[in-house]
């Protein structure tokens, strides 16, 4: 970078003539060498754990990963908890344990249902275990097909012809016989949880126009995605509330709480363990691996696995006791891929004995008798159940749907369907906005706290900040001298993201060490008029001594052929289902990647040891929101921002493949929230009727409302004067 600055000031390459048009970096038949042009990542990719180099590095990464999970689940900040209004009824005393029927409201009008198992004749406070069930047909009502059970009895996967019919019930029964209180709760759309159907929650395939409205929407819609409301987040919230329910029971020991589940229940196990500090022992079965990350819509959320995977999430439980199982499925290589990195982490944190892998790769995907035995030993050891030798499972009486259902005449099944679904997401949205609004609506409001919560959410939504200089490399390809300015073009590469953006620098002879980065929906061509010369506004900046910078953001300019403008974003090739999380749970959206490009250029222009350099940003078309988002993440590196917003809001984007679609974009006060976290930096906007309330509040907190200029009608001369800081 220093060499480039010196070259701008002191010397030039041999003079050459450019044609009277916006200069190209590459021939028309050649694309930039940008790794992001490769096919999108999907859930079947390779997700190795990023092993930390030190405890400090792990503290930093784990803090951000935990926030990434919470943001992706719509739980940052954590919603206000409503009354559970729990009902327990229908107790049956069985052989060494009892079963009770439970339902409660995880949010008003939406019920969690399940079976509560307790040891008979137990005294004192008992350990409590959550059992999310996974994708067994009908969950806790599952009944293994006769041929499946016969095969499992033959190969040793199960032992009892009666008890082997349902591995979920089997573990609940035996844990209760071992002295634990166990709550086996329904996944959304399974067993008694029918308010939102199985087909919507787990088999969603196509967008539903009737559920895609600005003020009334359902799950998987663009509106739900921009507000970070997803079925996975709802199930995670149900898991948190299930833990709350257990803690209302007088015989539960709050210091001995555990969770275990397999398959989709394994996903819920490691997610809950990562974000809820009340869990003390965890055992996710056949789900933690570097391979397939979870195929169901209930296991995927936009933003969740960008730069991370299930092994990373399981690692967040360290150094508390973590047990894992592997089988002949996507976990088959866990012993050599993923588990060694986890071992190193637990070793570094001083608790190597708190990690265990039970690998039985001759069995298919399961939570069978063999793996359950390992779980009982693990829980006996770390929940202090007190057995020198853990008793073996013995047979029990299988319970069918009629025996286990929580609904009857005295306890009627609650209404569900589309209206209930809308009610759930609206309550979620209102609750979330109340939490976020409260950051500014009290007498001790502070911009610091607002930035911590709203800025912390935006940070995950965008996915990147400024890049270290070591990651950024400039490769000059063309150079020419004009009558009053110098033109240099090349590619700006970011080794961390694989980006390689075509960039132009227009530098006057009397450069004043001010950069003006000008964004345009036409990329760097936006710096030029039809005559091939810099536009009058760009020329005014050059005359004032500014170096004007143009960039082709991803799928702008030289990323496309001719004068094309991208109308639809890409999607993963391996999955035709219209759930945004399959694409944007593993890849940043195009909008976010364009923000990353702006941050890469900004990082290059504002290297840490620069003396007197100043970066200013202009975006007067549909790139205005991109510029605002970049400024929010630039940590003060962009001194002045001038944008036209067109009153754009992410909540109005009605297509998950629109270039303006941003998962989570509306969640944190939408576009105004991104403007607000940049207070008190000077900002000029056009296209708004009024200064947004949250922006006004944040600038007033800093006593700097005069630094935020709402200008109407649009006047380019005044804008350029403001960018140049000329009254």
PDB file of C-alpha atoms in Angstrom, residues 210-326:
ATOM      1  CA  UNK A 210     -50.544 -15.750   0.722  1.00  0.00           C
ATOM      2  CA  UNK A 211     -47.914 -15.714   3.508  1.00  0.00           C
ATOM      3  CA  UNK A 212     -45.653 -13.098   1.899  1.00  0.00           C
ATOM      4  CA  UNK A 213     -47.068  -9.724   2.950  1.00  0.00           C
ATOM      5  CA  UNK A 214     -45.376  -6.651   4.373  1.00  0.00           C
ATOM      6  CA  UNK A 215     -47.414  -6.678   7.597  1.00  0.00           C
ATOM      7  CA  UNK A 216     -48.671 -10.282   7.730  1.00  0.00           C
ATOM      8  CA  UNK A 217     -46.285 -13.101   6.924  1.00  0.00           C
ATOM      9  CA  UNK A 218     -45.436 -16.706   7.693  1.00  0.00           C
ATOM     10  CA  UNK A 219     -42.278 -18.754   8.101  1.00  0.00           C
ATOM     11  CA  UNK A 220     -39.842 -19.031   5.166  1.00  0.00           C
ATOM     12  CA  UNK A 221     -41.191 -15.845   3.561  1.00  0.00           C
ATOM     13  CA  UNK A 222     -38.784 -13.024   2.629  1.00  0.00           C
ATOM     14  CA  UNK A 223     -40.284 -11.027   5.501  1.00  0.00           C
ATOM     15  CA  UNK A 224     -39.626 -13.797   8.021  1.00  0.00           C
ATOM     16  CA  UNK A 225     -36.056 -14.143   6.779  1.00  0.00           C
ATOM     17  CA  UNK A 226     -35.325 -10.418   6.978  1.00  0.00           C
ATOM     18  CA  UNK A 227     -36.618 -10.495  10.565  1.00  0.00           C
ATOM     19  CA  UNK A 228     -34.681 -13.720  11.335  1.00  0.00           C
ATOM     20  CA  UNK A 229     -37.726 -15.794  12.179  1.00  0.00           C
ATOM     21  CA  UNK A 230     -37.318 -19.450  11.285  1.00  0.00           C
ATOM     22  CA  UNK A 231     -38.569 -22.851  12.395  1.00  0.00           C
ATOM     23  CA  UNK A 232     -35.132 -23.760  13.719  1.00  0.00           C
ATOM     24  CA  UNK A 233     -35.199 -20.668  15.926  1.00  0.00           C
ATOM     25  CA  UNK A 234     -38.692 -21.547  17.123  1.00  0.00           C
ATOM     26  CA  UNK A 235     -37.509 -25.027  18.099  1.00  0.00           C
ATOM     27  CA  UNK A 236     -34.479 -23.573  19.854  1.00  0.00           C
ATOM     28  CA  UNK A 237     -36.796 -21.232  21.757  1.00  0.00           C
ATOM     29  CA  UNK A 238     -38.962 -24.229  22.669  1.00  0.00           C
ATOM     30  CA  UNK A 239     -35.848 -25.954  24.015  1.00  0.00           C
ATOM     31  CA  UNK A 240     -34.979 -22.928  26.156  1.00  0.00           C
ATOM     32  CA  UNK A 241     -38.547 -22.768  27.460  1.00  0.00           C
ATOM     33  CA  UNK A 242     -38.492 -26.534  28.113  1.00  0.00           C
ATOM     34  CA  UNK A 243     -35.497 -25.958  30.336  1.00  0.00           C
ATOM     35  CA  UNK A 244     -37.453 -23.159  32.028  1.00  0.00           C
ATOM     36  CA  UNK A 245     -40.287 -25.630  32.582  1.00  0.00           C
ATOM     37  CA  UNK A 246     -38.020 -28.224  34.188  1.00  0.00           C
ATOM     38  CA  UNK A 247     -36.722 -25.579  36.555  1.00  0.00           C
ATOM     39  CA  UNK A 248     -40.256 -24.901  37.816  1.00  0.00           C
ATOM     40  CA  UNK A 249     -40.411 -28.459  39.198  1.00  0.00           C
ATOM     41  CA  UNK A 250     -39.539 -28.532  42.906  1.00  0.00           C
ATOM     42  CA  UNK A 251     -37.667 -31.839  42.660  1.00  0.00           C
ATOM     43  CA  UNK A 252     -35.234 -30.661  39.940  1.00  0.00           C
ATOM     44  CA  UNK A 253     -31.637 -29.889  40.869  1.00  0.00           C
ATOM     45  CA  UNK A 254     -30.749 -26.709  38.915  1.00  0.00           C
ATOM     46  CA  UNK A 255     -27.047 -27.570  39.121  1.00  0.00           C
ATOM     47  CA  UNK A 256     -27.479 -30.924  37.337  1.00  0.00           C
ATOM     48  CA  UNK A 257     -29.121 -30.212  33.990  1.00  0.00           C
ATOM     49  CA  UNK A 258     -28.323 -32.126  30.826  1.00  0.00           C
ATOM     50  CA  UNK A 259     -29.551 -32.598  27.273  1.00  0.00           C
ATOM     51  CA  UNK A 260     -29.249 -35.425  24.770  1.00  0.00           C
ATOM     52  CA  UNK A 261     -30.788 -36.175  21.405  1.00  0.00           C
ATOM     53  CA  UNK A 262     -29.929 -37.771  18.086  1.00  0.00           C
ATOM     54  CA  UNK A 263     -30.239 -36.643  14.471  1.00  0.00           C
ATOM     55  CA  UNK A 264     -32.366 -33.466  14.455  1.00  0.00           C
ATOM     56  CA  UNK A 265     -32.514 -33.860  18.220  1.00  0.00           C
ATOM     57  CA  UNK A 266     -28.711 -33.910  18.173  1.00  0.00           C
ATOM     58  CA  UNK A 267     -28.789 -30.575  16.359  1.00  0.00           C
ATOM     59  CA  UNK A 268     -31.032 -29.115  19.045  1.00  0.00           C
ATOM     60  CA  UNK A 269     -28.752 -30.620  21.693  1.00  0.00           C
ATOM     61  CA  UNK A 270     -25.558 -28.918  20.575  1.00  0.00           C
ATOM     62  CA  UNK A 271     -27.312 -25.636  19.739  1.00  0.00           C
ATOM     63  CA  UNK A 272     -28.988 -25.403  23.143  1.00  0.00           C
ATOM     64  CA  UNK A 273     -25.771 -26.460  24.876  1.00  0.00           C
ATOM     65  CA  UNK A 274     -23.866 -23.706  23.088  1.00  0.00           C
ATOM     66  CA  UNK A 275     -26.176 -20.847  24.063  1.00  0.00           C
ATOM     67  CA  UNK A 276     -27.756 -21.759  27.406  1.00  0.00           C
ATOM     68  CA  UNK A 277     -25.246 -21.782  30.286  1.00  0.00           C
ATOM     69  CA  UNK A 278     -27.646 -23.716  32.521  1.00  0.00           C
ATOM     70  CA  UNK A 279     -26.816 -26.976  30.719  1.00  0.00           C
ATOM     71  CA  UNK A 280     -24.011 -28.784  32.536  1.00  0.00           C
ATOM     72  CA  UNK A 281     -23.658 -32.045  30.559  1.00  0.00           C
ATOM     73  CA  UNK A 282     -24.381 -32.630  26.883  1.00  0.00           C
ATOM     74  CA  UNK A 283     -24.476 -35.572  24.503  1.00  0.00           C
ATOM     75  CA  UNK A 284     -25.502 -34.862  20.908  1.00  0.00           C
ATOM     76  CA  UNK A 285     -25.696 -38.143  18.981  1.00  0.00           C
ATOM     77  CA  UNK A 286     -24.865 -38.777  15.295  1.00  0.00           C
ATOM     78  CA  UNK A 287     -24.998 -35.128  14.247  1.00  0.00           C
ATOM     79  CA  UNK A 288     -21.654 -33.495  14.993  1.00  0.00           C
ATOM     80  CA  UNK A 289     -19.349 -33.889  12.002  1.00  0.00           C
ATOM     81  CA  UNK A 290     -17.413 -32.059   9.315  1.00  0.00           C
ATOM     82  CA  UNK A 291     -19.716 -33.495   6.621  1.00  0.00           C
ATOM     83  CA  UNK A 292     -23.481 -33.077   6.105  1.00  0.00           C
ATOM     84  CA  UNK A 293     -24.713 -30.436   8.539  1.00  0.00           C
ATOM     85  CA  UNK A 294     -28.428 -31.239   8.761  1.00  0.00           C
ATOM     86  CA  UNK A 295     -30.795 -31.673   5.854  1.00  0.00           C
ATOM     87  CA  UNK A 296     -34.120 -30.560   7.296  1.00  0.00           C
ATOM     88  CA  UNK A 297     -35.504 -27.033   7.197  1.00  0.00           C
ATOM     89  CA  UNK A 298     -35.733 -27.239  10.997  1.00  0.00           C
ATOM     90  CA  UNK A 299     -31.939 -27.625  11.193  1.00  0.00           C
ATOM     91  CA  UNK A 300     -31.090 -24.709   8.921  1.00  0.00           C
ATOM     92  CA  UNK A 301     -31.200 -20.968   9.428  1.00  0.00           C
ATOM     93  CA  UNK A 302     -29.871 -18.102   7.373  1.00  0.00           C
ATOM     94  CA  UNK A 303     -26.478 -16.847   8.661  1.00  0.00           C
ATOM     95  CA  UNK A 304     -25.947 -19.886  10.907  1.00  0.00           C
ATOM     96  CA  UNK A 305     -23.117 -21.774   9.198  1.00  0.00           C
ATOM     97  CA  UNK A 306     -21.306 -19.020   7.324  1.00  0.00           C
ATOM     98  CA  UNK A 307     -17.685 -19.636   8.281  1.00  0.00           C
ATOM     99  CA  UNK A 308     -18.624 -22.284  10.836  1.00  0.00           C
ATOM    100  CA  UNK A 309     -19.997 -25.796  11.183  1.00  0.00           C
ATOM    101  CA  UNK A 310     -21.438 -28.259  13.653  1.00  0.00           C
ATOM    102  CA  UNK A 311     -18.064 -29.177  15.161  1.00  0.00           C
ATOM    103  CA  UNK A 312     -17.451 -25.495  15.960  1.00  0.00           C
ATOM    104  CA  UNK A 313     -20.877 -25.278  17.609  1.00  0.00           C
ATOM    105  CA  UNK A 314     -20.311 -28.411  19.681  1.00  0.00           C
ATOM    106  CA  UNK A 315     -16.969 -26.960  20.764  1.00  0.00           C
ATOM    107  CA  UNK A 316     -18.754 -24.005  22.370  1.00  0.00           C
ATOM    108  CA  UNK A 317     -19.725 -26.325  25.244  1.00  0.00           C
ATOM    109  CA  UNK A 318     -16.073 -26.811  26.190  1.00  0.00           C
ATOM    110  CA  UNK A 319     -14.752 -27.415  28.748  1.00  0.00           C
ATOM    111  CA  UNK A 320     -17.988 -28.823  30.218  1.00  0.00           C
ATOM    112  CA  UNK A 321     -18.563 -32.587  29.693  1.00  0.00           C
ATOM    113  CA  UNK A 322     -19.404 -33.303  26.048  1.00  0.00           C
ATOM    114  CA  UNK A 323     -20.187 -36.802  24.775  1.00  0.00           C
ATOM    115  CA  UNK A 324     -20.599 -37.624  21.081  1.00  0.00           C
ATOM    116  CA  UNK A 325     -21.547 -40.638  19.007  1.00  0.00           C
ATOM    117  CA  UNK A 326     -20.691 -41.566  15.423  1.00  0.00           C
TER     118      UNK A 326
END
